[in-house]
Coordinates of N, CA, C and O in Angstrom, one line a residue:
M1 N 0.8 -1.2 0.0 CA 0.0 0.0 0.0 C 0.9 1.2 0.0 O 1.9 1.3 0.7
T2 N 0.5 2.2 -0.8 CA 1.2 3.5 -0.9 C 0.7 4.4 0.1 O -0.5 4.6 0.2
S3 N 1.6 5.1 0.9 CA 1.1 6.1 1.8 C 0.8 7.4 1.0 O 1.6 7.7 0.2
L4 N -0.2 8.0 1.4 CA -0.6 9.3 0.7 C -0.5 10.4 1.7 O -0.8 10.3 2.9
D5 N 0.1 11.5 1.2 CA 0.1 12.7 2.0 C -1.0 13.6 1.6 O -1.8 13.4 0.6
A6 N -1.2 14.8 2.2 CA -2.3 15.7 2.0 C -2.2 16.2 0.5 O -3.3 16.4 -0.1
L7 N -1.0 16.4 0.0 CA -1.0 16.9 -1.4 C -1.4 15.8 -2.4 O -2.0 16.1 -3.4
D8 N -1.0 14.6 -2.1 CA -1.5 13.4 -3.0 C -3.0 13.4 -3.0 O -3.6 13.2 -4.0
I9 N -3.6 13.5 -1.8 CA -5.1 13.5 -1.7 C -5.7 14.6 -2.5 O -6.7 14.4 -3.2
Q10 N -5.1 15.8 -2.4 CA -5.6 17.0 -3.2 C -5.5 16.7 -4.7 O -6.4 17.0 -5.4
I11 N -4.4 16.1 -5.1 CA -4.2 15.8 -6.5 C -5.3 14.8 -7.0 O -5.9 14.9 -8.0
L12 N -5.4 13.7 -6.2 CA -6.4 12.7 -6.5 C -7.8 13.3 -6.6 O -8.6 12.9 -7.5
E13 N -8.2 14.1 -5.6 CA -9.5 14.7 -5.6 C -9.7 15.6 -6.9 O -10.8 15.5 -7.5
A14 N -8.7 16.4 -7.2 CA -8.8 17.2 -8.4 C -8.9 16.4 -9.7 O -9.7 16.7 -10.6
L15 N -8.1 15.3 -9.8 CA -8.2 14.5 -11.0 C -9.5 13.7 -11.0 O -10.0 13.4 -12.1
H16 N -10.0 13.3 -9.9 CA -11.3 12.6 -9.8 C -12.4 13.5 -10.4 O -13.2 13.0 -11.1
A17 N -12.3 14.8 -10.0 CA -13.3 15.7 -10.5 C -13.2 16.0 -12.0 O -14.1 16.2 -12.7
N18 N -11.9 16.0 -12.5 CA -11.6 16.3 -13.9 C -10.3 15.6 -14.3 O -9.2 16.2 -14.1
A19 N -10.3 14.4 -14.8 CA -9.1 13.7 -15.2 C -8.4 14.3 -16.4 O -7.2 13.9 -16.6
R20 N -9.0 15.3 -17.0 CA -8.3 15.9 -18.2 C -7.5 17.1 -17.8 O -6.9 17.8 -18.6
L21 N -7.3 17.4 -16.5 CA -6.5 18.5 -16.1 C -5.0 18.3 -16.6 O -4.5 17.2 -16.4
T22 N -4.5 19.4 -17.1 CA -3.1 19.4 -17.4 C -2.3 19.5 -16.1 O -2.9 19.9 -15.1
N23 N -1.0 19.3 -16.1 CA -0.2 19.5 -14.9 C -0.2 20.9 -14.5 O -0.2 21.2 -13.3
Q24 N -0.3 21.8 -15.5 CA -0.4 23.2 -15.2 C -1.7 23.6 -14.4 O -1.7 24.2 -13.4
D25 N -2.8 23.1 -14.9 CA -4.1 23.3 -14.3 C -4.1 22.7 -12.9 O -4.6 23.3 -11.9
L26 N -3.5 21.5 -12.8 CA -3.5 20.8 -11.5 C -2.6 21.6 -10.5 O -3.0 21.7 -9.4
S27 N -1.5 22.1 -11.0 CA -0.6 22.9 -10.1 C -1.3 24.1 -9.5 O -1.1 24.4 -8.4
E28 N -2.2 24.7 -10.3 CA -2.9 25.9 -9.8 C -3.9 25.5 -8.8 O -4.2 26.2 -7.8
R29 N -4.5 24.3 -8.9 CA -5.5 23.8 -7.9 C -4.9 23.4 -6.6 O -5.5 23.5 -5.5
V30 N -3.7 22.9 -6.6 CA -3.1 22.3 -5.4 C -1.9 23.1 -4.9 O -1.2 22.7 -3.9
S31 N -1.6 24.2 -5.6 CA -0.5 25.1 -5.2 C 0.9 24.4 -5.1 O 1.6 24.5 -4.2
L32 N 1.1 23.7 -6.2 CA 2.5 23.1 -6.4 C 2.9 23.5 -7.8 O 2.1 23.9 -8.7
S33 N 4.2 23.4 -8.1 CA 4.6 23.6 -9.5 C 4.1 22.5 -10.4 O 3.8 21.4 -10.0
A34 N 4.1 22.9 -11.7 CA 3.6 21.9 -12.7 C 4.5 20.6 -12.7 O 4.1 19.5 -12.8
S35 N 5.8 20.9 -12.5 CA 6.8 19.7 -12.6 C 6.6 18.8 -11.3 O 6.6 17.6 -11.4
Q36 N 6.3 19.5 -10.2 CA 6.1 18.6 -9.0 C 4.8 17.8 -9.1 O 4.7 16.7 -8.7
C37 N 3.8 18.5 -9.7 CA 2.5 17.8 -9.9 C 2.7 16.6 -10.9 O 2.2 15.5 -10.7
A38 N 3.5 16.8 -11.9 CA 3.8 15.8 -12.9 C 4.5 14.6 -12.2 O 4.1 13.4 -12.5
R39 N 5.5 14.9 -11.4 CA 6.2 13.8 -10.7 C 5.2 13.0 -9.7 O 5.3 11.8 -9.7
R40 N 4.4 13.8 -9.0 CA 3.5 13.1 -8.1 C 2.5 12.3 -8.8 O 2.1 11.2 -8.4
R41 N 1.9 12.8 -9.9 CA 1.0 12.1 -10.7 C 1.6 10.8 -11.2 O 1.0 9.7 -11.2
Q42 N 2.8 10.9 -11.8 CA 3.5 9.7 -12.3 C 3.7 8.7 -11.2 O 3.5 7.5 -11.4
R43 N 4.1 9.2 -10.0 CA 4.3 8.2 -8.9 C 3.0 7.5 -8.5 O 3.0 6.3 -8.3
L44 N 1.9 8.3 -8.5 CA 0.6 7.7 -8.2 C 0.2 6.7 -9.3 O -0.4 5.6 -8.9
E45 N 0.5 7.0 -10.5 CA 0.2 6.0 -11.6 C 1.1 4.8 -11.5 O 0.6 3.7 -11.6
E46 N 2.4 5.0 -11.2 CA 3.3 3.8 -11.1 C 3.0 2.9 -10.0 O 3.2 1.7 -10.0
A47 N 2.4 3.5 -8.9 CA 2.0 2.7 -7.7 C 0.6 2.2 -7.9 O 0.1 1.5 -6.9
Y48 N 0.0 2.4 -9.0 CA -1.4 2.0 -9.3 C -2.4 2.5 -8.3 O -3.5 2.0 -8.2
V49 N -2.1 3.7 -7.7 CA -3.1 4.4 -6.9 C -4.1 5.0 -8.0 O -5.3 4.9 -7.8
I50 N -3.5 5.5 -9.1 CA -4.3 5.8 -10.2 C -4.2 4.7 -11.2 O -3.1 4.4 -11.7
S51 N -5.3 4.0 -11.4 CA -5.2 2.7 -12.2 C -5.6 3.0 -13.7 O -5.5 2.1 -14.5
G52 N -6.0 4.2 -14.0 CA -6.3 4.5 -15.4 C -7.2 5.7 -15.5 O -7.6 6.3 -14.5
Y53 N -7.5 6.1 -16.7 CA -8.4 7.2 -17.0 C -9.4 6.7 -18.0 O -9.1 5.9 -18.9
R54 N -10.7 7.2 -17.8 CA -11.7 6.7 -18.8 C -12.7 7.8 -19.0 O -12.9 8.7 -18.2
V55 N -13.4 7.6 -20.1 CA -14.5 8.5 -20.5 C -15.8 8.0 -19.9 O -16.0 6.8 -20.0
L56 N -16.6 8.8 -19.2 CA -17.9 8.4 -18.7 C -18.9 8.8 -19.8 O -19.0 10.0 -20.1
L57 N -19.7 7.9 -20.2 CA -20.7 8.1 -21.2 C -22.0 8.4 -20.6 O -22.3 7.7 -19.6
D58 N -22.8 9.3 -21.1 CA -24.2 9.4 -20.6 C -25.0 8.4 -21.3 O -25.1 8.4 -22.5
P59 N -25.6 7.4 -20.5 CA -26.3 6.3 -21.2 C -27.5 6.8 -22.0 O -27.8 6.2 -23.0
F60 N -28.2 7.8 -21.6 CA -29.3 8.3 -22.3 C -28.9 8.9 -23.7 O -29.6 8.7 -24.7
A61 N -27.8 9.6 -23.7 CA -27.3 10.2 -24.9 C -26.9 9.2 -25.9 O -26.9 9.4 -27.1
T62 N -26.5 8.0 -25.4 CA -26.0 6.9 -26.3 C -27.2 5.9 -26.6 O -26.9 4.9 -27.2
G63 N -28.4 6.2 -26.1 CA -29.5 5.4 -26.4 C -29.7 4.2 -25.5 O -30.6 3.4 -25.7
L64 N -29.0 4.2 -24.4 CA -29.2 3.1 -23.4 C -30.1 3.7 -22.3 O -29.7 4.3 -21.3
Q65 N -31.4 3.4 -22.5 CA -32.5 4.0 -21.6 C -32.7 3.2 -20.3 O -33.3 3.8 -19.4
I66 N -32.2 2.0 -20.2 CA -32.5 1.2 -19.0 C -31.2 0.8 -18.3 O -30.3 0.3 -19.0
E67 N -31.1 1.1 -17.0 CA -29.9 0.7 -16.2 C -30.5 -0.3 -15.2 O -31.5 0.1 -14.6
A68 N -29.9 -1.4 -15.1 CA -30.4 -2.4 -14.1 C -29.3 -3.0 -13.3 O -28.1 -3.1 -13.8
L69 N -29.6 -3.3 -12.1 CA -28.7 -4.1 -11.2 C -29.3 -5.5 -11.1 O -30.5 -5.6 -10.9
I70 N -28.5 -6.4 -11.4 CA -29.0 -7.8 -11.6 C -28.3 -8.7 -10.5 O -27.1 -8.8 -10.5
E71 N -29.1 -9.3 -9.6 CA -28.6 -10.3 -8.7 C -28.5 -11.6 -9.4 O -29.5 -12.0 -10.1
V72 N -27.4 -12.3 -9.3 CA -27.3 -13.6 -9.9 C -26.9 -14.6 -8.8 O -26.0 -14.4 -8.0
V73 N -27.7 -15.7 -8.7 CA -27.5 -16.8 -7.8 C -27.0 -18.0 -8.7 O -27.7 -18.3 -9.7
G74 N -25.9 -18.5 -8.4 CA -25.3 -19.6 -9.2 C -25.8 -21.0 -8.8 O -26.4 -21.2 -7.7
N75 N -25.6 -21.9 -9.7 CA -25.8 -23.3 -9.4 C -24.6 -23.8 -8.5 O -23.8 -23.0 -8.1
A76 N -24.6 -25.0 -8.2 CA -23.5 -25.6 -7.4 C -22.2 -25.1 -7.9 O -21.9 -25.1 -9.1
Y77 N -21.3 -24.6 -7.0 CA -20.1 -24.0 -7.4 C -19.1 -25.0 -8.0 O -18.9 -26.1 -7.5
S78 N -18.4 -24.6 -9.1 CA -17.3 -25.3 -9.5 C -16.3 -24.3 -10.2 O -16.8 -23.3 -10.7
A79 N -15.0 -24.6 -10.1 CA -14.1 -23.6 -10.7 C -14.3 -23.4 -12.1 O -14.2 -22.3 -12.7
E80 N -14.7 -24.5 -12.8 CA -14.9 -24.4 -14.3 C -16.1 -23.5 -14.6 O -16.1 -22.7 -15.5
N81 N -17.2 -23.7 -13.9 CA -18.4 -22.9 -14.1 C -18.1 -21.4 -13.8 O -18.6 -20.5 -14.5
D82 N -17.4 -21.2 -12.7 CA -17.1 -19.8 -12.3 C -16.2 -19.2 -13.4 O -16.5 -18.0 -13.8
A83 N -15.2 -19.8 -13.9 CA -14.4 -19.3 -14.9 C -15.2 -19.0 -16.2 O -15.0 -18.0 -16.9
D84 N -16.0 -20.0 -16.6 CA -16.9 -19.8 -17.8 C -17.8 -18.6 -17.6 O -18.1 -17.9 -18.5
F85 N -18.4 -18.4 -16.4 CA -19.3 -17.3 -16.2 C -18.5 -16.0 -16.3 O -19.0 -15.0 -16.9
R86 N -17.3 -16.0 -15.8 CA -16.5 -14.7 -15.9 C -16.2 -14.4 -17.3 O -16.2 -13.3 -17.7
R87 N -16.0 -15.4 -18.1 CA -15.7 -15.2 -19.6 C -17.0 -14.7 -20.2 O -16.9 -13.8 -21.1
L88 N -18.2 -15.2 -19.8 CA -19.4 -14.6 -20.3 C -19.6 -13.1 -20.0 O -20.0 -12.4 -20.8
L89 N -19.2 -12.8 -18.8 CA -19.2 -11.3 -18.4 C -18.4 -10.5 -19.3 O -18.7 -9.4 -19.8
D90 N -17.2 -11.0 -19.6 CA -16.2 -10.3 -20.4 C -16.7 -10.1 -21.9 O -16.4 -9.1 -22.5
R91 N -17.5 -11.0 -22.4 CA -17.9 -10.9 -23.8 C -19.4 -10.4 -23.9 O -19.9 -10.4 -25.0
T92 N -19.9 -9.9 -22.8 CA -21.3 -9.3 -22.8 C -21.2 -7.8 -22.6 O -21.1 -7.4 -21.4
P93 N -21.2 -7.0 -23.6 CA -21.0 -5.6 -23.5 C -22.1 -4.8 -22.7 O -21.8 -3.8 -22.1
E94 N -23.3 -5.4 -22.6 CA -24.4 -4.8 -21.8 C -24.0 -4.7 -20.3 O -24.5 -3.9 -19.6
I95 N -23.2 -5.7 -19.9 CA -22.8 -5.8 -18.5 C -21.6 -4.9 -18.3 O -20.5 -5.2 -18.8
I96 N -21.8 -3.8 -17.6 CA -20.7 -2.8 -17.5 C -19.9 -2.9 -16.2 O -18.8 -2.4 -16.1
D97 N -20.5 -3.5 -15.2 CA -19.8 -3.7 -13.9 C -20.3 -5.1 -13.4 O -21.4 -5.5 -13.6
A98 N -19.4 -5.7 -12.6 CA -19.8 -7.0 -12.0 C -19.0 -7.2 -10.8 O -17.8 -6.9 -10.7
W99 N -19.6 -7.7 -9.8 CA -19.0 -8.0 -8.5 C -19.3 -9.4 -8.0 O -20.4 -9.9 -8.2
S100 N -18.4 -10.1 -7.4 CA -18.6 -11.4 -6.7 C -18.9 -11.0 -5.3 O -18.2 -10.2 -4.7
L101 N -19.9 -11.6 -4.7 CA -20.4 -11.2 -3.4 C -20.4 -12.4 -2.4 O -20.3 -13.6 -2.8
T102 N -20.5 -12.0 -1.1 CA -20.7 -13.0 -0.1 C -22.2 -13.0 0.2 O -22.9 -12.1 -0.3
G103 N -22.7 -14.0 0.8 CA -24.1 -14.0 1.2 C -25.0 -14.8 0.2 O -24.5 -15.7 -0.5
A104 N -26.3 -14.5 0.2 CA -27.3 -15.3 -0.6 C -27.2 -15.0 -2.1 O -27.7 -15.9 -2.8
V105 N -26.5 -14.0 -2.5 CA -26.4 -13.7 -3.9 C -24.9 -13.8 -4.3 O -24.0 -13.4 -3.5
D106 N -24.6 -14.5 -5.4 CA -23.2 -14.8 -5.7 C -22.6 -13.7 -6.5 O -21.4 -13.4 -6.4
Y107 N -23.4 -13.0 -7.4 CA -22.9 -11.9 -8.2 C -23.9 -10.8 -8.2 O -25.1 -11.0 -8.2
M108 N -23.3 -9.5 -8.4 CA -24.2 -8.4 -8.7 C -23.6 -7.8 -10.0 O -22.4 -7.5 -10.1
L109 N -24.5 -7.6 -10.9 CA -24.1 -7.1 -12.2 C -24.8 -5.7 -12.4 O -26.0 -5.5 -12.0
R110 N -24.2 -4.8 -13.1 CA -24.8 -3.6 -13.5 C -24.8 -3.6 -15.0 O -23.8 -3.8 -15.7
A111 N -26.0 -3.4 -15.6 CA -26.2 -3.5 -17.0 C -26.8 -2.2 -17.5 O -27.7 -1.6 -16.9
Q112 N -26.5 -1.8 -18.8 CA -27.2 -0.8 -19.5 C -27.6 -1.3 -20.8 O -26.8 -1.9 -21.6
V113 N -29.0 -1.1 -21.1 CA -29.6 -1.7 -22.3 C -30.5 -0.6 -22.9 O -30.9 0.3 -22.3
K114 N -30.9 -0.9 -24.1 CA -31.7 0.1 -24.9 C -33.1 0.2 -24.3 O -33.7 1.2 -24.3
N115 N -33.7 -1.0 -24.0 CA -35.1 -1.0 -23.6 C -35.4 -2.3 -22.8 O -34.5 -3.1 -22.6
L116 N -36.7 -2.4 -22.4 CA -37.1 -3.6 -21.6 C -36.9 -4.9 -22.4 O -36.5 -6.0 -21.8
G117 N -37.1 -4.9 -23.7 CA -36.9 -6.1 -24.5 C -35.4 -6.5 -24.5 O -35.1 -7.7 -24.4
S118 N -34.5 -5.5 -24.5 CA -33.1 -5.9 -24.5 C -32.7 -6.4 -23.1 O -31.9 -7.3 -23.0
L119 N -33.4 -5.9 -22.1 CA -33.1 -6.4 -20.7 C -33.6 -7.9 -20.6 O -32.9 -8.7 -20.1
A120 N -34.8 -8.1 -21.2 CA -35.3 -9.5 -21.1 C -34.4 -10.5 -21.9 O -34.2 -11.6 -21.4
T121 N -33.9 -10.0 -23.0 CA -33.0 -10.9 -23.8 C -31.7 -11.2 -23.0 O -31.2 -12.3 -22.9
L122 N -31.2 -10.1 -22.3 CA -30.0 -10.3 -21.5 C -30.2 -11.3 -20.4 O -29.4 -12.2 -20.2
L123 N -31.4 -11.2 -19.7 CA -31.7 -12.0 -18.6 C -32.0 -13.5 -19.1 O -31.4 -14.4 -18.6
N124 N -32.8 -13.6 -20.1 CA -33.3 -14.9 -20.5 C -32.3 -15.7 -21.4 O -32.1 -16.9 -21.2
E125 N -31.8 -15.0 -22.4 CA -31.0 -15.7 -23.4 C -29.5 -15.7 -23.1 O -28.8 -16.5 -23.6
T126 N -29.1 -14.8 -22.3 CA -27.6 -14.7 -21.9 C -27.4 -15.3 -20.5 O -26.6 -16.3 -20.4
L127 N -28.0 -14.7 -19.5 CA -27.7 -15.1 -18.2 C -28.3 -16.4 -17.8 O -27.6 -17.4 -17.4
L128 N -29.7 -16.5 -17.9 CA -30.3 -17.7 -17.4 C -30.0 -18.9 -18.3 O -30.1 -20.1 -17.8
A129 N -29.6 -18.7 -19.5 CA -29.2 -19.8 -20.4 C -27.8 -20.4 -20.0 O -27.5 -21.5 -20.5
H130 N -27.1 -19.7 -19.2 CA -25.8 -20.2 -18.8 C -25.9 -21.2 -17.7 O -26.6 -21.0 -16.7
P131 N -25.2 -22.3 -17.8 CA -25.3 -23.4 -16.8 C -24.9 -23.0 -15.4 O -25.3 -23.7 -14.5
A132 N -24.1 -22.0 -15.2 CA -23.6 -21.6 -13.9 C -24.7 -20.8 -13.2 O -24.6 -20.6 -12.0
V133 N -25.8 -20.4 -13.9 CA -26.8 -19.5 -13.3 C -28.0 -20.2 -12.9 O -28.7 -20.9 -13.8
A134 N -28.4 -20.2 -11.7 CA -29.7 -20.8 -11.2 C -30.8 -19.8 -11.3 O -31.9 -20.2 -11.8
R135 N -30.6 -18.6 -10.9 CA -31.7 -17.6 -11.1 C -31.1 -16.2 -11.0 O -30.0 -15.9 -10.6
T136 N -31.9 -15.2 -11.5 CA -31.5 -13.8 -11.5 C -32.7 -13.0 -10.9 O -33.8 -13.5 -10.8
H137 N -32.4 -11.8 -10.5 CA -33.4 -10.9 -10.0 C -32.9 -9.5 -10.4 O -31.8 -9.1 -10.0
A138 N -33.7 -8.8 -11.3 CA -33.3 -7.6 -11.8 C -34.0 -6.4 -11.1 O -35.2 -6.5 -10.8
H139 N -33.2 -5.4 -10.9 CA -33.8 -4.1 -10.3 C -33.5 -3.0 -11.3 O -32.4 -2.8 -11.7
I140 N -34.5 -2.3 -11.8 CA -34.4 -1.3 -12.8 C -34.2 0.0 -12.0 O -35.0 0.4 -11.1
A141 N -33.1 0.7 -12.3 CA -32.8 2.0 -11.7 C -33.8 3.1 -12.2 O -33.9 3.2 -13.4
L142 N -34.4 3.8 -11.3 CA -35.3 4.9 -11.7 C -34.5 6.2 -11.9 O -34.9 7.0 -12.8
E143 N -33.5 6.4 -11.1 CA -32.8 7.6 -11.1 C -31.4 7.4 -10.5 O -31.3 6.7 -9.5
V144 N -30.4 8.0 -11.1 CA -29.1 7.9 -10.5 C -28.9 9.0 -9.5 O -29.0 10.2 -9.9
L145 N -28.7 8.7 -8.3 CA -28.6 9.7 -7.2 C -27.1 10.1 -7.0 O -26.8 11.2 -6.6
K146 N -26.2 9.1 -7.2 CA -24.8 9.4 -7.0 C -24.0 8.3 -7.9 O -24.4 7.2 -7.9
S147 N -23.0 8.8 -8.6 CA -22.3 7.9 -9.4 C -20.8 8.2 -9.4 O -20.4 9.4 -9.3
A148 N -20.0 7.2 -9.3 CA -18.5 7.3 -9.4 C -18.0 8.3 -8.3 O -17.3 9.2 -8.6
G149 N -18.5 8.1 -7.1 CA -18.1 8.9 -6.0 C -16.6 8.7 -5.7 O -16.0 7.7 -6.0
M150 N -16.1 9.7 -5.0 CA -14.7 9.7 -4.5 C -14.7 9.2 -3.1 O -15.3 9.7 -2.2
P151 N -13.9 8.1 -2.8 CA -13.9 7.6 -1.4 C -13.2 8.6 -0.5 O -12.4 9.4 -1.0
K152 N -13.4 8.6 0.8 CA -12.7 9.4 1.7 C -11.3 8.9 1.9 O -11.1 7.8 2.4
L153 N -10.3 9.7 1.6 CA -8.9 9.3 1.7 C -8.3 10.1 2.9 O -8.7 11.2 3.1
T154 N -7.4 9.4 3.6 CA -6.8 10.0 4.7 C -5.3 9.8 4.6 O -4.8 8.9 3.8
T155 N -4.5 10.6 5.3 CA -3.1 10.4 5.3 C -2.6 9.4 6.3 O -1.4 9.2 6.5
E156 N -3.5 8.7 7.0 CA -3.1 7.8 8.1 C -2.7 6.5 7.5 O -3.1 6.0 6.5

């Protein structure tokens, strides 16, 4: 684990708000020189504190009208079924996030699809058709209240 100081946290917060900041813009926000910001950013990237940069798409602007959280309960566990299910996730573009869980649900998936028909196809023909899946339960998001939040970072 990399220890973070107060300036590292300020840099991370600024980049989280706008990853397109130049080192000059970043330096103005955190009161460091651009070269110091560049060195700190590079160190944070090399330590994988910053694991990448990505574009966030507006699902409605791209025609993806339905966002769903899908609980997946698996059949009896086997390493082969688990690996095959993970490959299914990788090749299914509608599934944009996936977590393995403890408790009564084995996986939680986040999907974005065009419409209810597309969601039904994803559930019935992709997920439930897979031998590792016993059942699913989908929750349709009505409104996004918070997305891609920044965790509370401390210097401790």
